[in-house]
Amino acid sequence: MEKQGPRILVVDDEESIQRILTVALPPAGYAVYPVRTGEEALRTVPLARPDLILLDLGLPDMDGKEII
């Protein structure tokens, strides 16, 4: 799961937001880890060790505030 650059975990169930950020951020030097659910986010954090988390508060499986 090792990628180059500062790591950003993108937690959002909306495909268009995922697509925009996954395409736009890597050319700027960021490693992007996209996930769609809170459960995926909680599993990914220890593996990706993100420097920043972009978190949608309205996820399908849990409230984003629970993740915080």
mmCIF file of C-alpha atoms in Angstrom:
data_model
loop_
_atom_site.group_PDB
_atom_site.id
_atom_site.type_symbol
_atom_site.label_atom_id
_atom_site.label_comp_id
_atom_site.label_asym_id
_atom_site.label_seq_id
_atom_site.Cartn_x
_atom_site.Cartn_y
_atom_site.Cartn_z
ATOM 1 C CA MET A 1 0.000 0.000 0.000
ATOM 2 C CA GLU A 2 3.070 2.269 -0.152
ATOM 3 C CA LYS A 3 2.690 5.292 -2.439
ATOM 4 C CA GLN A 4 4.898 8.349 -2.931
ATOM 5 C CA GLY A 5 4.202 11.822 -1.525
ATOM 6 C CA PRO A 6 2.053 13.083 1.331
ATOM 7 C CA ARG A 7 -0.801 10.628 1.904
ATOM 8 C CA ILE A 8 -4.444 11.698 1.686
ATOM 9 C CA LEU A 9 -7.278 9.395 2.652
ATOM 10 C CA VAL A 10 -10.424 10.405 0.752
ATOM 11 C CA VAL A 11 -13.539 9.059 2.488
ATOM 12 C CA ASP A 12 -16.602 9.737 0.336
ATOM 13 C CA ASP A 13 -19.326 7.552 -1.139
ATOM 14 C CA GLU A 14 -19.994 9.921 -4.051
ATOM 15 C CA GLU A 15 -18.257 8.579 -7.152
ATOM 16 C CA SER A 16 -17.794 11.980 -8.822
ATOM 17 C CA ILE A 17 -15.929 13.394 -5.813
ATOM 18 C CA GLN A 18 -13.751 10.289 -5.598
ATOM 19 C CA ARG A 19 -12.942 10.512 -9.309
ATOM 20 C CA ILE A 20 -12.061 14.234 -9.235
ATOM 21 C CA LEU A 21 -9.755 13.927 -6.229
ATOM 22 C CA THR A 22 -8.148 10.679 -7.384
ATOM 23 C CA VAL A 23 -7.271 12.283 -10.728
ATOM 24 C CA ALA A 24 -6.383 15.807 -9.529
ATOM 25 C CA LEU A 25 -4.230 15.153 -6.472
ATOM 26 C CA PRO A 26 -1.520 12.708 -7.673
ATOM 27 C CA PRO A 27 -0.088 15.104 -10.308
ATOM 28 C CA ALA A 28 0.314 17.632 -7.481
ATOM 29 C CA GLY A 29 2.488 15.108 -5.622
ATOM 30 C CA TYR A 30 -0.061 13.493 -3.303
ATOM 31 C CA ALA A 31 -0.683 9.794 -2.747
ATOM 32 C CA VAL A 32 -4.447 9.268 -2.674
ATOM 33 C CA TYR A 33 -6.226 6.431 -0.866
ATOM 34 C CA PRO A 34 -9.925 6.513 -1.827
ATOM 35 C CA VAL A 35 -12.507 4.634 0.242
ATOM 36 C CA ARG A 36 -16.303 4.764 0.172
ATOM 37 C CA THR A 37 -17.424 3.771 3.673
ATOM 38 C CA GLY A 38 -16.583 4.512 7.273
ATOM 39 C CA GLU A 39 -15.679 0.879 7.854
ATOM 40 C CA GLU A 40 -13.184 0.986 4.958
ATOM 41 C CA ALA A 41 -11.732 4.204 6.356
ATOM 42 C CA LEU A 42 -11.185 2.679 9.791
ATOM 43 C CA ARG A 43 -9.445 -0.333 8.213
ATOM 44 C CA THR A 44 -7.303 1.847 5.908
ATOM 45 C CA VAL A 45 -5.995 4.400 8.424
ATOM 46 C CA PRO A 46 -3.475 2.062 10.119
ATOM 47 C CA LEU A 47 -2.277 0.746 6.746
ATOM 48 C CA ALA A 48 -1.999 4.021 4.804
ATOM 49 C CA ARG A 49 -1.062 6.233 7.781
ATOM 50 C CA PRO A 50 -2.498 9.319 6.052
ATOM 51 C CA ASP A 51 -1.161 12.823 6.586
ATOM 52 C CA LEU A 52 -4.627 14.221 5.856
ATOM 53 C CA ILE A 53 -8.148 12.781 5.816
ATOM 54 C CA LEU A 54 -10.856 14.334 3.640
ATOM 55 C CA LEU A 55 -13.985 12.993 5.295
ATOM 56 C CA ASP A 56 -17.599 13.133 4.154
ATOM 57 C CA LEU A 57 -19.794 13.357 7.246
ATOM 58 C CA GLY A 58 -22.742 11.643 5.526
ATOM 59 C CA LEU A 59 -21.498 8.122 4.784
ATOM 60 C CA PRO A 60 -23.798 5.170 4.011
ATOM 61 C CA ASP A 61 -22.686 2.989 6.930
ATOM 62 C CA MET A 62 -21.968 5.511 9.703
ATOM 63 C CA ASP A 63 -21.848 9.189 10.527
ATOM 64 C CA GLY A 64 -18.475 10.737 9.722
ATOM 65 C CA LYS A 65 -18.396 12.174 13.253
ATOM 66 C CA GLU A 66 -18.084 8.617 14.570
ATOM 67 C CA ILE A 67 -14.867 8.231 12.596
ATOM 68 C CA ILE A 68 -13.443 11.457 13.988
#
